Amino acid sequence: MSSYFFVQSLDPFVDRATDTQFSLMSELAAAGNEVSLFLVQNGVVSAASQAVSPEFDKLLDAGIKIYADKFSLWQREIELTQLKKHIESAELHVVIQAMVNGEKVIWN
Amino acid sequence: MNQNNTLTFAFMDPPFESERTITFFRLLDSALDMGVNINVFAYEGAVALGFSRQQTHGNGMHKRDADEENHPLTKNWITSLRDKAERKKLNFEWINCGLCVDERGVMEAIQACSRGGPADFWRCAANSVNTLTIGTR
């Protein structure tokens, strides 16, 4: 089993590749790997409760730890109360810690 | 924290173009906050991040001079990170890809940046606990 840590800067409403990236995360988790996801920049748009993104929503119940960058949320006026379930706001330190821990950190 | 607390970053975005640049610098700042040594391999447009002839400018449309506009320069951010690393007794190595520098004519880099090549990126990655490559897409 491996630990994957995805930093997601793209959002599904702008870039078609994002859905494929979310599918990969689901498949890695389903295969028994530990998967984490850090949403940053426009990536946090998927986290808003109003955002319609079926591929992203599959991740919410897939046992994947999901973080949303506080600064990116603030820039886009997305309140913490507007986040979908199982999403935690966090600072970029989480990414650095994952790198130091030796997780496979991948930038999307 | 791991005994080897050095991280390497590869970055290719030019200054003043993308939000990725802000996130990249925020990551470096976070790493220093956490007591982590940093290697950066800047290639393609990112070699201009440390170009010493970057200049602030005013904004005539808004009737603001250069001081009022307070335009951020990435060369100053690199220097600030280098200074922060020194204060915290951490290593901060920034290597510009020499080929990419020559292509763009941005040879005049600030003191915090050195010139190198892919072999340096390999050396940095081999001596780090982890490496993050931030691609454009």
CSV table of C-alpha atoms in Angstrom, one decimal:
chain,number,residue,atom,x,y,z
A,1,MET,CA,0.0,0.0,0.0
A,2,SER,CA,1.3,3.5,-0.9
A,3,SER,CA,0.4,6.9,0.3
A,4,TYR,CA,-0.6,9.4,-2.3
A,5,PHE,CA,-1.1,13.1,-1.7
A,6,PHE,CA,-2.6,15.1,-4.5
A,7,VAL,CA,-2.4,18.9,-4.7
A,8,GLN,CA,-5.4,19.9,-6.8
A,9,SER,CA,-5.2,23.4,-8.3
A,10,LEU,CA,-7.5,22.9,-11.3
A,11,ASP,CA,-11.3,22.9,-11.1
A,12,PRO,CA,-13.6,20.6,-13.1
A,13,PHE,CA,-15.5,23.6,-14.6
A,14,VAL,CA,-12.4,24.8,-16.5
A,15,ASP,CA,-10.3,21.7,-17.2
A,16,ARG,CA,-11.7,18.4,-18.4
A,17,ALA,CA,-8.6,16.6,-17.1
A,18,THR,CA,-9.8,17.2,-13.5
A,19,ASP,CA,-12.6,14.5,-13.7
A,20,THR,CA,-10.0,12.0,-14.8
A,21,GLN,CA,-7.7,13.1,-11.9
A,22,PHE,CA,-10.6,12.6,-9.5
A,23,SER,CA,-11.3,9.2,-10.9
A,24,LEU,CA,-7.7,8.2,-10.4
A,25,MET,CA,-7.9,9.2,-6.8
A,26,SER,CA,-11.1,7.1,-6.3
A,27,GLU,CA,-9.4,4.1,-7.9
A,28,LEU,CA,-6.3,4.4,-5.9
A,29,ALA,CA,-8.3,4.6,-2.7
A,30,ALA,CA,-10.5,1.6,-3.8
A,31,ALA,CA,-7.3,-0.4,-4.4
A,32,GLY,CA,-6.4,0.0,-0.7
A,33,ASN,CA,-4.0,2.9,-1.0
A,34,GLU,CA,-4.0,5.8,1.4
A,35,VAL,CA,-5.1,8.9,-0.5
A,36,SER,CA,-5.2,12.5,0.5
A,37,LEU,CA,-6.3,15.6,-1.5
A,38,PHE,CA,-5.4,19.2,-0.9
A,39,LEU,CA,-7.5,21.7,-2.8
A,40,VAL,CA,-5.8,25.0,-3.6
A,41,GLN,CA,-6.4,27.9,-6.0
A,42,ASN,CA,-9.4,27.3,-8.2
A,43,GLY,CA,-9.4,23.7,-6.9
A,44,VAL,CA,-11.3,24.8,-3.9
A,45,VAL,CA,-14.3,25.6,-6.0
A,46,SER,CA,-15.2,21.9,-6.0
A,47,ALA,CA,-15.5,22.0,-2.3
A,48,ALA,CA,-18.4,24.5,-2.2
A,49,SER,CA,-21.7,22.9,-1.4
A,50,GLN,CA,-23.3,24.5,-4.5
A,51,ALA,CA,-20.7,23.0,-6.9
A,52,VAL,CA,-22.0,20.2,-9.1
A,53,SER,CA,-19.1,17.8,-9.6
A,54,PRO,CA,-20.1,14.1,-9.5
A,55,GLU,CA,-16.6,12.8,-9.8
A,56,PHE,CA,-15.4,15.0,-6.9
A,57,ASP,CA,-18.4,14.1,-4.8
A,58,LYS,CA,-17.5,10.4,-5.1
A,59,LEU,CA,-14.3,11.2,-3.2
A,60,LEU,CA,-16.3,12.5,-0.1
A,61,ASP,CA,-17.3,9.0,0.9
A,62,ALA,CA,-14.2,7.1,-0.4
A,63,GLY,CA,-12.2,7.3,2.7
A,64,ILE,CA,-10.0,10.1,1.3
A,65,LYS,CA,-8.8,12.9,3.6
A,66,ILE,CA,-9.7,16.1,1.9
A,67,TYR,CA,-8.3,19.6,2.8
A,68,ALA,CA,-9.1,23.0,1.3
A,69,ASP,CA,-6.6,25.8,1.5
A,70,LYS,CA,-7.8,28.5,3.8
A,71,PHE,CA,-6.2,31.3,1.8
A,72,SER,CA,-7.8,30.1,-1.5
A,73,LEU,CA,-11.2,29.8,0.2
A,74,TRP,CA,-10.8,33.3,1.6
A,75,GLN,CA,-9.8,34.8,-1.8
A,76,ARG,CA,-12.9,33.3,-3.4
A,77,GLU,CA,-15.2,34.3,-0.5
A,78,ILE,CA,-16.1,30.6,0.2
A,79,GLU,CA,-17.1,30.4,3.9
A,80,LEU,CA,-16.3,27.3,5.9
A,81,THR,CA,-20.0,26.8,6.4
A,82,GLN,CA,-20.4,26.4,2.7
A,83,LEU,CA,-18.0,23.4,2.4
A,84,LYS,CA,-19.3,19.9,1.5
A,85,LYS,CA,-19.0,17.2,4.2
A,86,HIS,CA,-15.7,15.7,5.3
A,87,ILE,CA,-13.7,18.7,4.0
A,88,GLU,CA,-11.3,20.4,6.4
A,89,SER,CA,-9.8,23.8,5.9
A,90,ALA,CA,-6.1,23.8,6.3
A,91,GLU,CA,-2.8,25.7,5.7
A,92,LEU,CA,-0.1,24.7,3.2
A,93,HIS,CA,1.9,23.2,6.0
A,94,VAL,CA,-0.1,20.1,5.4
A,95,VAL,CA,1.5,19.7,2.0
A,96,ILE,CA,5.0,20.2,3.4
A,97,GLN,CA,4.3,17.6,6.2
A,98,ALA,CA,3.2,15.1,3.5
A,99,MET,CA,6.4,15.7,1.6
A,100,VAL,CA,8.5,15.3,4.7
A,101,ASN,CA,6.6,12.1,5.6
A,102,GLY,CA,7.7,10.7,2.2
A,103,GLU,CA,4.2,10.5,0.7
A,104,LYS,CA,3.9,10.5,-3.1
A,105,VAL,CA,3.0,14.2,-3.6
A,106,ILE,CA,1.5,15.0,-7.0
A,107,TRP,CA,0.6,18.4,-8.3
A,108,ASN,CA,-2.5,18.7,-10.6
B,1,MET,CA,10.1,15.0,11.5
B,2,ASN,CA,12.3,12.9,9.2
B,3,GLN,CA,16.1,13.2,9.9
B,4,ASN,CA,16.6,14.3,6.3
B,5,ASN,CA,14.5,17.4,6.3
B,6,THR,CA,15.5,18.7,2.8
B,7,LEU,CA,12.8,19.1,0.1
B,8,THR,CA,13.4,19.9,-3.5
B,9,PHE,CA,10.9,21.8,-5.8
B,10,ALA,CA,11.0,22.1,-9.5
B,11,PHE,CA,9.1,25.1,-10.9
B,12,MET,CA,8.6,26.4,-14.4
B,13,ASP,CA,6.2,29.3,-14.3
B,14,PRO,CA,7.4,32.8,-15.2
B,15,PRO,CA,6.8,35.7,-12.8
B,16,PHE,CA,3.6,37.8,-12.9
B,17,GLU,CA,1.6,35.2,-14.9
B,18,SER,CA,0.0,32.6,-12.8
B,19,GLU,CA,-1.5,32.0,-9.3
B,20,ARG,CA,0.7,28.9,-9.2
B,21,THR,CA,3.7,31.3,-8.6
B,22,ILE,CA,2.0,32.6,-5.4
B,23,THR,CA,1.2,29.1,-4.2
B,24,PHE,CA,4.8,28.0,-4.9
B,25,PHE,CA,6.3,30.8,-2.8
B,26,ARG,CA,3.8,30.1,-0.1
B,27,LEU,CA,4.9,26.5,0.0
B,28,LEU,CA,8.5,27.5,0.3
B,29,ASP,CA,7.6,29.9,3.1
B,30,SER,CA,5.7,27.1,4.9
B,31,ALA,CA,8.6,24.8,4.5
B,32,LEU,CA,11.0,27.3,6.2
B,33,ASP,CA,8.4,27.8,9.0
B,34,MET,CA,8.6,24.1,9.6
B,35,GLY,CA,12.4,24.0,9.7
B,36,VAL,CA,12.8,22.4,6.4
B,37,ASN,CA,15.9,22.9,4.1
B,38,ILE,CA,14.9,23.9,0.5
B,39,ASN,CA,16.3,23.3,-2.9
B,40,VAL,CA,14.7,24.9,-5.9
B,41,PHE,CA,15.3,24.0,-9.5
B,42,ALA,CA,13.8,26.8,-11.7
B,43,TYR,CA,13.5,26.0,-15.4
B,44,GLU,CA,11.7,27.4,-18.4
B,45,GLY,CA,10.1,30.8,-17.5
B,46,ALA,CA,10.8,30.4,-13.8
B,47,VAL,CA,14.4,31.4,-14.4
B,48,ALA,CA,13.1,35.0,-14.6
B,49,LEU,CA,11.8,34.9,-11.1
B,50,GLY,CA,15.2,36.0,-9.8
B,51,PHE,CA,16.0,38.4,-12.7
B,52,SER,CA,17.7,41.3,-11.0
B,53,ARG,CA,16.4,44.0,-13.4
B,54,GLN,CA,12.7,43.5,-12.4
B,55,GLN,CA,11.3,46.9,-11.6
B,56,THR,CA,8.3,48.3,-9.8
B,57,HIS,CA,6.1,50.6,-11.7
B,58,GLY,CA,3.2,53.0,-11.1
B,59,ASN,CA,-0.3,52.8,-12.5
B,60,GLY,CA,-1.2,55.9,-14.5
B,61,MET,CA,-4.8,54.8,-14.9
B,62,HIS,CA,-5.2,54.8,-11.1
B,63,LYS,CA,-3.0,57.8,-10.6
B,64,ARG,CA,-0.6,55.9,-8.3
B,65,ASP,CA,3.1,56.1,-8.4
B,66,ALA,CA,5.5,53.1,-8.0
B,67,ASP,CA,5.5,53.4,-4.2
B,68,GLU,CA,1.7,53.6,-3.9
B,69,GLU,CA,1.3,50.8,-6.3
B,70,ASN,CA,3.7,48.7,-4.3
B,71,HIS,CA,4.1,46.1,-7.1
B,72,PRO,CA,5.5,42.9,-5.7
B,73,LEU,CA,8.6,41.6,-7.4
B,74,THR,CA,9.5,37.9,-7.2
B,75,LYS,CA,13.2,38.7,-7.0
B,76,ASN,CA,12.5,40.3,-3.6
B,77,TRP,CA,10.5,37.3,-2.5
B,78,ILE,CA,13.4,35.0,-3.2
B,79,THR,CA,15.8,37.3,-1.3
B,80,SER,CA,13.3,37.4,1.6
B,81,LEU,CA,13.1,33.6,1.7
B,82,ARG,CA,16.9,33.3,1.5
B,83,ASP,CA,17.2,35.7,4.4
B,84,LYS,CA,14.6,33.8,6.4
B,85,ALA,CA,16.5,30.6,5.8
B,86,GLU,CA,19.7,32.2,7.0
B,87,ARG,CA,18.0,33.5,10.2
B,88,LYS,CA,16.7,30.0,10.9
B,89,LYS,CA,20.0,28.4,10.0
B,90,LEU,CA,18.5,26.4,7.1
B,91,ASN,CA,19.8,25.7,3.7
B,92,PHE,CA,18.2,27.5,0.8
B,93,GLU,CA,19.6,26.7,-2.7
B,94,TRP,CA,18.0,28.2,-5.8
B,95,ILE,CA,19.4,26.9,-9.1
B,96,ASN,CA,18.4,28.4,-12.4
B,97,CYS,CA,18.6,26.2,-15.5
B,98,GLY,CA,21.4,27.8,-17.5
B,99,LEU,CA,20.0,26.8,-20.9
B,100,CYS,CA,16.7,28.4,-20.0
B,101,VAL,CA,18.5,31.5,-18.8
B,102,ASP,CA,20.4,31.9,-22.0
B,103,GLU,CA,17.3,31.3,-24.2
B,104,ARG,CA,15.5,34.2,-22.4
B,105,GLY,CA,18.5,36.5,-21.9
B,106,VAL,CA,17.9,36.9,-18.2
B,107,MET,CA,21.6,36.3,-17.2
B,108,GLU,CA,21.5,39.0,-14.5
B,109,ALA,CA,20.2,37.1,-11.5
B,110,ILE,CA,20.1,38.2,-7.9
B,111,GLN,CA,22.8,36.9,-5.6
B,112,ALA,CA,20.5,34.3,-4.1
B,113,CYS,CA,20.2,32.4,-7.4
B,114,SER,CA,22.9,30.3,-9.0
B,115,ARG,CA,23.3,28.8,-12.4
B,116,GLY,CA,23.1,25.0,-13.1
B,117,GLY,CA,21.5,22.3,-15.1
B,118,PRO,CA,19.4,19.1,-14.9
B,119,ALA,CA,22.3,17.3,-13.2
B,120,ASP,CA,21.9,19.7,-10.3
B,121,PHE,CA,18.2,18.9,-10.1
B,122,TRP,CA,19.2,15.2,-10.0
B,123,ARG,CA,21.7,15.9,-7.2
B,124,CYS,CA,19.1,17.9,-5.2
B,125,ALA,CA,16.4,15.3,-5.6
B,126,ALA,CA,18.8,12.5,-4.7
B,127,ASN,CA,19.7,14.3,-1.5
B,128,SER,CA,16.2,15.2,-0.5
B,129,VAL,CA,13.5,13.3,1.4
B,130,ASN,CA,11.0,14.3,-1.3
B,131,THR,CA,10.6,16.3,-4.5
B,132,LEU,CA,7.6,18.1,-5.9
B,133,THR,CA,7.4,19.1,-9.5
B,134,ILE,CA,4.9,21.8,-10.2
B,135,GLY,CA,4.0,21.6,-13.9
B,136,THR,CA,2.0,24.1,-15.8
B,137,ARG,CA,-0.8,21.6,-16.8
